PDB file of C-alpha atoms in Angstrom:
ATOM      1  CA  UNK A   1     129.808-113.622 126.191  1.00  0.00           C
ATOM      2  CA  UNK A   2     128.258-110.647 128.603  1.00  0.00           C
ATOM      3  CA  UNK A   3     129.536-107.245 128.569  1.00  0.00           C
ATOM      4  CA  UNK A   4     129.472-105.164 131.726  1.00  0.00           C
ATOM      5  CA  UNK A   5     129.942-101.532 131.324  1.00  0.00           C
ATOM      6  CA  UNK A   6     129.029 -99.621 134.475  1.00  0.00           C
ATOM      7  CA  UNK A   7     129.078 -95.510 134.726  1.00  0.00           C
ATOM      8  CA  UNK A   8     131.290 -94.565 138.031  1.00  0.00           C
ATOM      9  CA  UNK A   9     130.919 -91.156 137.783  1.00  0.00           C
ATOM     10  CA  UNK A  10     128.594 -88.278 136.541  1.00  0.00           C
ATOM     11  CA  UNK A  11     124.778 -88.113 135.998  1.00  0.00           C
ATOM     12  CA  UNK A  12     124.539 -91.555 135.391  1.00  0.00           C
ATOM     13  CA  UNK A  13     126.662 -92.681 138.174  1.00  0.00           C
ATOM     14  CA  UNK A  14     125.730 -96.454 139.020  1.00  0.00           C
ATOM     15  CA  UNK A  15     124.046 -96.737 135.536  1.00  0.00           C
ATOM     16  CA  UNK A  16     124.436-100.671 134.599  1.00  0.00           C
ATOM     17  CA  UNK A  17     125.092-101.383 130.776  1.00  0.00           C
ATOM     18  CA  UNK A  18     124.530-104.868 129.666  1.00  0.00           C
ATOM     19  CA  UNK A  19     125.603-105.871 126.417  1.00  0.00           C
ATOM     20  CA  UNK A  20     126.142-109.233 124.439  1.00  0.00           C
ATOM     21  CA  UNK A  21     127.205-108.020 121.359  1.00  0.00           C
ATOM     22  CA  UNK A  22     130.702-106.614 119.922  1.00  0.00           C
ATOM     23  CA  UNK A  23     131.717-103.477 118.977  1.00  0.00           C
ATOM     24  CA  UNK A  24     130.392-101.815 121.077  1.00  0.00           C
ATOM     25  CA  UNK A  25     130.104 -98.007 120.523  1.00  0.00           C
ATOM     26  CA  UNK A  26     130.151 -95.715 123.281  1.00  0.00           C
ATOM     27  CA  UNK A  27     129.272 -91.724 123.503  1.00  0.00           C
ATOM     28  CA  UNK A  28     126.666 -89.161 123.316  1.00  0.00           C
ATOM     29  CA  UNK A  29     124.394 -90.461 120.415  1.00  0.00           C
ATOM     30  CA  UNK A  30     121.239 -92.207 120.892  1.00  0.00           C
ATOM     31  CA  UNK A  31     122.320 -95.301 118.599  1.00  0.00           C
ATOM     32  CA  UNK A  32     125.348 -95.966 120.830  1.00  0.00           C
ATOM     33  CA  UNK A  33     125.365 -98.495 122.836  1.00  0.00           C
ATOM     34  CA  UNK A  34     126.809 -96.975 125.669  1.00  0.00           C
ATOM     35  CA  UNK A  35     125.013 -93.675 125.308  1.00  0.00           C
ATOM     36  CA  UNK A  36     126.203 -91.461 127.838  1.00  0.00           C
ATOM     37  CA  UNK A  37     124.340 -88.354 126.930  1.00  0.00           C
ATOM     38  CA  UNK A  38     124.704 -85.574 129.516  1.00  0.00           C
ATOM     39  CA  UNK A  39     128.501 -84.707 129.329  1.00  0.00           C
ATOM     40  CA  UNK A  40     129.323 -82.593 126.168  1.00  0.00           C
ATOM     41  CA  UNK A  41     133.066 -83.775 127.033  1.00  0.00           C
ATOM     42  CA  UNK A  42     132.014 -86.912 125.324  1.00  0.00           C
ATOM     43  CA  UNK A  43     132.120 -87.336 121.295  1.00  0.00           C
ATOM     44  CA  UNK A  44     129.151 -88.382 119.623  1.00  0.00           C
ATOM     45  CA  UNK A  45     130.542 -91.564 118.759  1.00  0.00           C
ATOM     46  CA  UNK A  46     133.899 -91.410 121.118  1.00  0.00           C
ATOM     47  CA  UNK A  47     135.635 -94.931 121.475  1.00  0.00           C
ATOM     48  CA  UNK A  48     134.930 -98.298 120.389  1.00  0.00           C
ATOM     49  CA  UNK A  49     135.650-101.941 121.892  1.00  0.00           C
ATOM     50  CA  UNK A  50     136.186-104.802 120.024  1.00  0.00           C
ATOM     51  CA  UNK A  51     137.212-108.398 120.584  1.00  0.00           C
ATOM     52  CA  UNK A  52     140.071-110.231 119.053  1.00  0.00           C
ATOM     53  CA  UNK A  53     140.350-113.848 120.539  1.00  0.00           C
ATOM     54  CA  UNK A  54     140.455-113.566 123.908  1.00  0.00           C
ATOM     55  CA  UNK A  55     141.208-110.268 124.561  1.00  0.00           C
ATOM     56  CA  UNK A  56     138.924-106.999 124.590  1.00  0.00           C
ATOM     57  CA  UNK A  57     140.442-103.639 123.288  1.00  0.00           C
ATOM     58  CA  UNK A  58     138.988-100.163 123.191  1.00  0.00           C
ATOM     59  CA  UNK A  59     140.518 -97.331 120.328  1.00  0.00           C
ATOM     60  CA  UNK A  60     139.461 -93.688 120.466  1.00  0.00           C
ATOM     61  CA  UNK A  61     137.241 -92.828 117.592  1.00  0.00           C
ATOM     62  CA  UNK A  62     135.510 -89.336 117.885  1.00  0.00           C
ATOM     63  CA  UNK A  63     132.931 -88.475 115.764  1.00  0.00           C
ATOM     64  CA  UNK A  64     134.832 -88.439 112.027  1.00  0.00           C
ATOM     65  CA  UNK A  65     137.364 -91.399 112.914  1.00  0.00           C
ATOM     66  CA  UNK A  66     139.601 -88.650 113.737  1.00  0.00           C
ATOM     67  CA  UNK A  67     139.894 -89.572 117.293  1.00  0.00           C
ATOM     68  CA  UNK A  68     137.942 -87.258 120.775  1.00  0.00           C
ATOM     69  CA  UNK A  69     138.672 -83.960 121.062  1.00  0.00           C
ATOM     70  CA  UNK A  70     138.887 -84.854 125.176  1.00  0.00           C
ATOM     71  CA  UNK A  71     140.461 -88.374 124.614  1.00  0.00           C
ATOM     72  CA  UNK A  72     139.800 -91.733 126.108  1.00  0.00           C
ATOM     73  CA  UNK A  73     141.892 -92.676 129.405  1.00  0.00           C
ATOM     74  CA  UNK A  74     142.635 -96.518 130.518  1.00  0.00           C
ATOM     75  CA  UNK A  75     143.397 -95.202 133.994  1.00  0.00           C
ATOM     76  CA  UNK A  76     145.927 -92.518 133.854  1.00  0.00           C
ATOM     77  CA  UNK A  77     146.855 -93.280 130.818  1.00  0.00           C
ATOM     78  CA  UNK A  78     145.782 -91.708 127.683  1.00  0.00           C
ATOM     79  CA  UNK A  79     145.014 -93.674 124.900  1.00  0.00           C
ATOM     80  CA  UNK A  80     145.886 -92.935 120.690  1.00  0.00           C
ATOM     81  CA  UNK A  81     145.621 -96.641 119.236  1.00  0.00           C
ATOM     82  CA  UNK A  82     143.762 -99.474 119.455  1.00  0.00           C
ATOM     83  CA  UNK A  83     144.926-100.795 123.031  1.00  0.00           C
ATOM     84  CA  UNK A  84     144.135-103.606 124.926  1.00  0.00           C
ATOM     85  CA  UNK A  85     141.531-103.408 128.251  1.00  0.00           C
ATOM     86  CA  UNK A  86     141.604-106.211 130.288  1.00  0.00           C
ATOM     87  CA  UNK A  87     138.402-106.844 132.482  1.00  0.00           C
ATOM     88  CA  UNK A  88     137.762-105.277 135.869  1.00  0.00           C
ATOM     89  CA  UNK A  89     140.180-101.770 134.040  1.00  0.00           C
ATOM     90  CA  UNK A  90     138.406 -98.416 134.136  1.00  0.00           C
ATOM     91  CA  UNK A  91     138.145 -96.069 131.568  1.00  0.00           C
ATOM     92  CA  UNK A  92     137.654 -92.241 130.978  1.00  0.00           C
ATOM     93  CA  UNK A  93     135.853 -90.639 128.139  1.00  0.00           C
ATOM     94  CA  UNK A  94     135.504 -87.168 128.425  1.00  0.00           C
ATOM     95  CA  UNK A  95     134.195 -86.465 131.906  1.00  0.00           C
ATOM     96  CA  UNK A  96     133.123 -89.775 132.770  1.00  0.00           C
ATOM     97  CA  UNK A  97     134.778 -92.830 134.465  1.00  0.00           C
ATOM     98  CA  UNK A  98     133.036 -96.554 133.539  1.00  0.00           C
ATOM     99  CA  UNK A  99     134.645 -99.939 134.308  1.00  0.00           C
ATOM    100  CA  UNK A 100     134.984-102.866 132.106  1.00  0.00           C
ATOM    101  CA  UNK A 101     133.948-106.240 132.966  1.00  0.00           C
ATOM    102  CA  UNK A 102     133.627-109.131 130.437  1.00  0.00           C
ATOM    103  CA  UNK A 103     131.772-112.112 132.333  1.00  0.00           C
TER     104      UNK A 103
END
């Protein structure tokens, strides 16, 4: 199992995240694994993806569990449970776009 998260937009904007390992945490703080640092849009510790079977899912966590105060997007869509994210989807958390890809 390989995780590909890739930043599309902001500071970090071509950034490559390689990861082999699940959750995976992503936000501002230095222990995430996804640490996206610069945009104070982003939660500390603002969404989490996990693996069930087959299929990937990313939930909005926020710092206390009590979900982002910007929210996490799977496209357009705003997310407020534990939804799935199918490989090759892009996601928004706070400011910031990345894209999914499980390889």
């Amino acid at each position: 199992m390989s995780i590909v998260v890739t930043v599309m937009s902001g500071a970090d904007d071509g950034k490559v995240f390689q990861l082999n390992k699940i959750p995976i945490m992503l936000g501002r703080h230095p222990d995430d694994d996804v640490c996206l640092p610069y945009d104070t849009r982003i939660s500390r510790h603002h969404a989490r993806m996990t693996k069930e079977g087959n299929s990937y899912f990313i939930e909005d966590i926020g710092s206390e569990g009590k979900g982002s105060t910007n929210g996490t997007y799977i496209g357009d869509k705003k997310i407020t449970r534990k939804t799935p994210l199918p490989s090759g989807d892009t996601v928004l958390l706070g400011g910031v776009w990345v894209r999914f890809e499980a390889k």
